[in-house]
mmCIF file with all atom_site columns, C-alpha atoms in Angstrom:
data_model
loop_
_atom_site.group_PDB
_atom_site.id
_atom_site.type_symbol
_atom_site.label_atom_id
_atom_site.label_alt_id
_atom_site.label_comp_id
_atom_site.label_asym_id
_atom_site.label_entity_id
_atom_site.label_seq_id
_atom_site.pdbx_PDB_ins_code
_atom_site.Cartn_x
_atom_site.Cartn_y
_atom_site.Cartn_z
_atom_site.occupancy
_atom_site.B_iso_or_equiv
_atom_site.pdbx_formal_charge
_atom_site.auth_seq_id
_atom_site.auth_comp_id
_atom_site.auth_asym_id
_atom_site.auth_atom_id
_atom_site.pdbx_PDB_model_num
ATOM 1  C CA . LEU A 1 1  ? 2.801  3.796   62.833 1.00 73.00 ? 1  LEU A CA 1
ATOM 2  C CA . LEU A 1 2  ? 4.806  0.728   63.745 1.00 71.00 ? 2  LEU A CA 1
ATOM 3  C CA . VAL A 1 3  ? 6.163  2.360   66.901 1.00 76.00 ? 3  VAL A CA 1
ATOM 4  C CA . ILE A 1 4  ? 2.648  3.333   68.008 1.00 73.00 ? 4  ILE A CA 1
ATOM 5  C CA . VAL A 1 5  ? 1.391  -0.224  67.518 1.00 70.00 ? 5  VAL A CA 1
ATOM 6  C CA . LEU A 1 6  ? 4.335  -1.922  69.212 1.00 67.00 ? 6  LEU A CA 1
ATOM 7  C CA . CYS A 1 7  ? 4.678  0.485   72.137 1.00 72.00 ? 7  CYS A CA 1
ATOM 8  C CA . SER A 1 8  ? 1.029  0.746   73.108 1.00 70.00 ? 8  SER A CA 1
ATOM 9  C CA . GLY A 1 9  ? -0.382 -1.587  75.736 1.00 67.00 ? 9  GLY A CA 1
ATOM 10 C CA . GLY A 1 10 ? -3.327 -3.915  75.551 1.00 64.00 ? 10 GLY A CA 1
ATOM 11 C CA . VAL A 1 11 ? -4.303 -6.792  73.301 1.00 61.00 ? 11 VAL A CA 1
ATOM 12 C CA . TYR A 1 12 ? -2.059 -7.078  70.238 1.00 62.00 ? 12 TYR A CA 1
ATOM 13 C CA . PHE A 1 13 ? -4.377 -8.551  67.615 1.00 62.00 ? 13 PHE A CA 1
ATOM 14 C CA . PRO A 1 14 ? -6.868 -5.662  67.194 1.00 68.00 ? 14 PRO A CA 1
ATOM 15 C CA . ARG A 1 15 ? -4.055 -3.139  66.900 1.00 69.00 ? 15 ARG A CA 1
ATOM 16 C CA . ALA A 1 16 ? -3.008 -4.462  63.486 1.00 70.00 ? 16 ALA A CA 1
ATOM 17 C CA . ARG A 1 17 ? -5.707 -2.308  61.903 1.00 76.00 ? 17 ARG A CA 1
ATOM 18 C CA . PHE A 1 18 ? -3.617 0.743   62.799 1.00 75.00 ? 18 PHE A CA 1
ATOM 19 C CA . LEU A 1 19 ? -0.933 -0.477  60.369 1.00 76.00 ? 19 LEU A CA 1
ATOM 20 C CA . LEU A 1 20 ? -3.250 -0.374  57.341 1.00 80.00 ? 20 LEU A CA 1
ATOM 21 C CA . PRO A 1 21 ? -2.595 3.336   56.571 1.00 82.00 ? 21 PRO A CA 1
ATOM 22 C CA . GLY A 1 22 ? 1.114  2.516   56.381 1.00 81.00 ? 22 GLY A CA 1
ATOM 23 C CA . PHE A 1 23 ? 0.877  0.033   53.510 1.00 85.00 ? 23 PHE A CA 1
ATOM 24 C CA . PRO A 1 24 ? 1.108  2.677   50.748 1.00 88.00 ? 24 PRO A CA 1
ATOM 25 C CA . LEU A 1 25 ? 4.528  3.521   52.183 1.00 86.00 ? 25 LEU A CA 1
ATOM 26 C CA . LEU A 1 26 ? 5.679  0.064   51.030 1.00 88.00 ? 26 LEU A CA 1
ATOM 27 C CA . LEU A 1 27 ? 4.975  0.779   47.339 1.00 93.00 ? 27 LEU A CA 1
ATOM 28 C CA . PRO A 1 28 ? 8.501  2.124   46.625 1.00 94.00 ? 28 PRO A CA 1
ATOM 29 C CA . PHE A 1 29 ? 9.944  -1.109  48.058 1.00 93.00 ? 29 PHE A CA 1
ATOM 30 C CA . ALA A 1 30 ? 7.620  -3.163  45.847 1.00 94.00 ? 30 ALA A CA 1
ATOM 31 C CA . VAL A 1 31 ? 8.750  -1.220  42.771 1.00 96.00 ? 31 VAL A CA 1
ATOM 32 C CA . ALA A 1 32 ? 12.400 -1.700  43.743 1.00 96.00 ? 32 ALA A CA 1
ATOM 33 C CA . ILE A 1 33 ? 11.900 -5.444  44.188 1.00 95.00 ? 33 ILE A CA 1
ATOM 34 C CA . ALA A 1 34 ? 10.099 -5.665  40.844 1.00 95.00 ? 34 ALA A CA 1
ATOM 35 C CA . ARG A 1 35 ? 13.055 -3.958  39.128 1.00 96.00 ? 35 ARG A CA 1
ATOM 36 C CA . ALA A 1 36 ? 15.708 -5.988  40.935 1.00 95.00 ? 36 ALA A CA 1
ATOM 37 C CA . LYS A 1 37 ? 17.392 -9.082  39.571 1.00 96.00 ? 37 LYS A CA 1
ATOM 38 C CA . ARG A 1 38 ? 15.450 -12.302 39.954 1.00 96.00 ? 38 ARG A CA 1
ATOM 39 C CA . ARG A 1 39 ? 17.882 -13.748 42.514 1.00 97.00 ? 39 ARG A CA 1
ATOM 40 C CA . THR A 1 40 ? 17.768 -10.611 44.672 1.00 96.00 ? 40 THR A CA 1
ATOM 41 C CA . ALA A 1 41 ? 13.975 -10.474 44.526 1.00 96.00 ? 41 ALA A CA 1
ATOM 42 C CA . LEU A 1 42 ? 13.708 -14.140 45.529 1.00 97.00 ? 42 LEU A CA 1
ATOM 43 C CA . LEU A 1 43 ? 16.105 -13.650 48.458 1.00 97.00 ? 43 LEU A CA 1
ATOM 44 C CA . VAL A 1 44 ? 14.232 -10.591 49.734 1.00 96.00 ? 44 VAL A CA 1
ATOM 45 C CA . LEU A 1 45 ? 10.774 -12.143 49.343 1.00 96.00 ? 45 LEU A CA 1
ATOM 46 C CA . GLY A 1 46 ? 11.922 -15.476 50.755 1.00 97.00 ? 46 GLY A CA 1
ATOM 47 C CA . GLY A 1 47 ? 13.432 -13.756 53.795 1.00 97.00 ? 47 GLY A CA 1
ATOM 48 C CA . ALA A 1 48 ? 10.240 -11.765 54.313 1.00 94.00 ? 48 ALA A CA 1
ATOM 49 C CA . ALA A 1 49 ? 8.161  -14.955 54.056 1.00 97.00 ? 49 ALA A CA 1
ATOM 50 C CA . LEU A 1 50 ? 10.361 -16.751 56.613 1.00 97.00 ? 50 LEU A CA 1
ATOM 51 C CA . CYS A 1 51 ? 10.171 -13.835 59.054 1.00 94.00 ? 51 CYS A CA 1
ATOM 52 C CA . SER A 1 52 ? 6.410  -13.654 58.616 1.00 91.00 ? 52 SER A CA 1
ATOM 53 C CA . ALA A 1 53 ? 6.020  -17.400 59.193 1.00 95.00 ? 53 ALA A CA 1
ATOM 54 C CA . TYR A 1 54 ? 8.153  -17.255 62.330 1.00 94.00 ? 54 TYR A CA 1
ATOM 55 C CA . LEU A 1 55 ? 6.290  -14.287 63.795 1.00 86.00 ? 55 LEU A CA 1
ATOM 56 C CA . GLY A 1 56 ? 2.914  -15.804 62.913 1.00 85.00 ? 56 GLY A CA 1
ATOM 57 C CA . ALA A 1 57 ? 3.808  -19.086 64.608 1.00 88.00 ? 57 ALA A CA 1
ATOM 58 C CA . TYR A 1 58 ? 5.154  -17.230 67.623 1.00 85.00 ? 58 TYR A CA 1
ATOM 59 C CA . MET A 1 59 ? 1.967  -15.163 67.922 1.00 80.00 ? 59 MET A CA 1
ATOM 60 C CA . ALA A 1 60 ? -0.236 -18.240 67.612 1.00 82.00 ? 60 ALA A CA 1
ATOM 61 C CA . LEU A 1 61 ? 1.725  -20.615 69.852 1.00 85.00 ? 61 LEU A CA 1
ATOM 62 C CA . VAL A 1 62 ? 3.803  -18.664 72.373 1.00 83.00 ? 62 VAL A CA 1
ATOM 63 C CA . TRP A 1 63 ? 2.230  -15.221 72.834 1.00 73.00 ? 63 TRP A CA 1
ATOM 64 C CA . PRO A 1 64 ? 0.564  -15.089 76.273 1.00 74.00 ? 64 PRO A CA 1
ATOM 65 C CA . SER A 1 65 ? -2.824 -13.988 74.931 1.00 68.00 ? 65 SER A CA 1
ATOM 66 C CA . ALA A 1 66 ? -2.882 -16.296 71.883 1.00 57.00 ? 66 ALA A CA 1
ATOM 67 C CA . PRO A 1 67 ? -6.350 -17.362 70.721 1.00 57.00 ? 67 PRO A CA 1
#
């Protein structure tokens, strides 16, 4: 699903809806993070939050077709 979204042409923002069917595939990762030690869970979730913030800022400020 991710490859289809990233490799297809056109406007990026509407294509995010194609990722919705892939979210149930993340449930095993959520269970693993819930069972992990607190420090490990904080590092993984903090890293994911930083990556998400960076990509969100990039999409809003730098992407050529930003709103």
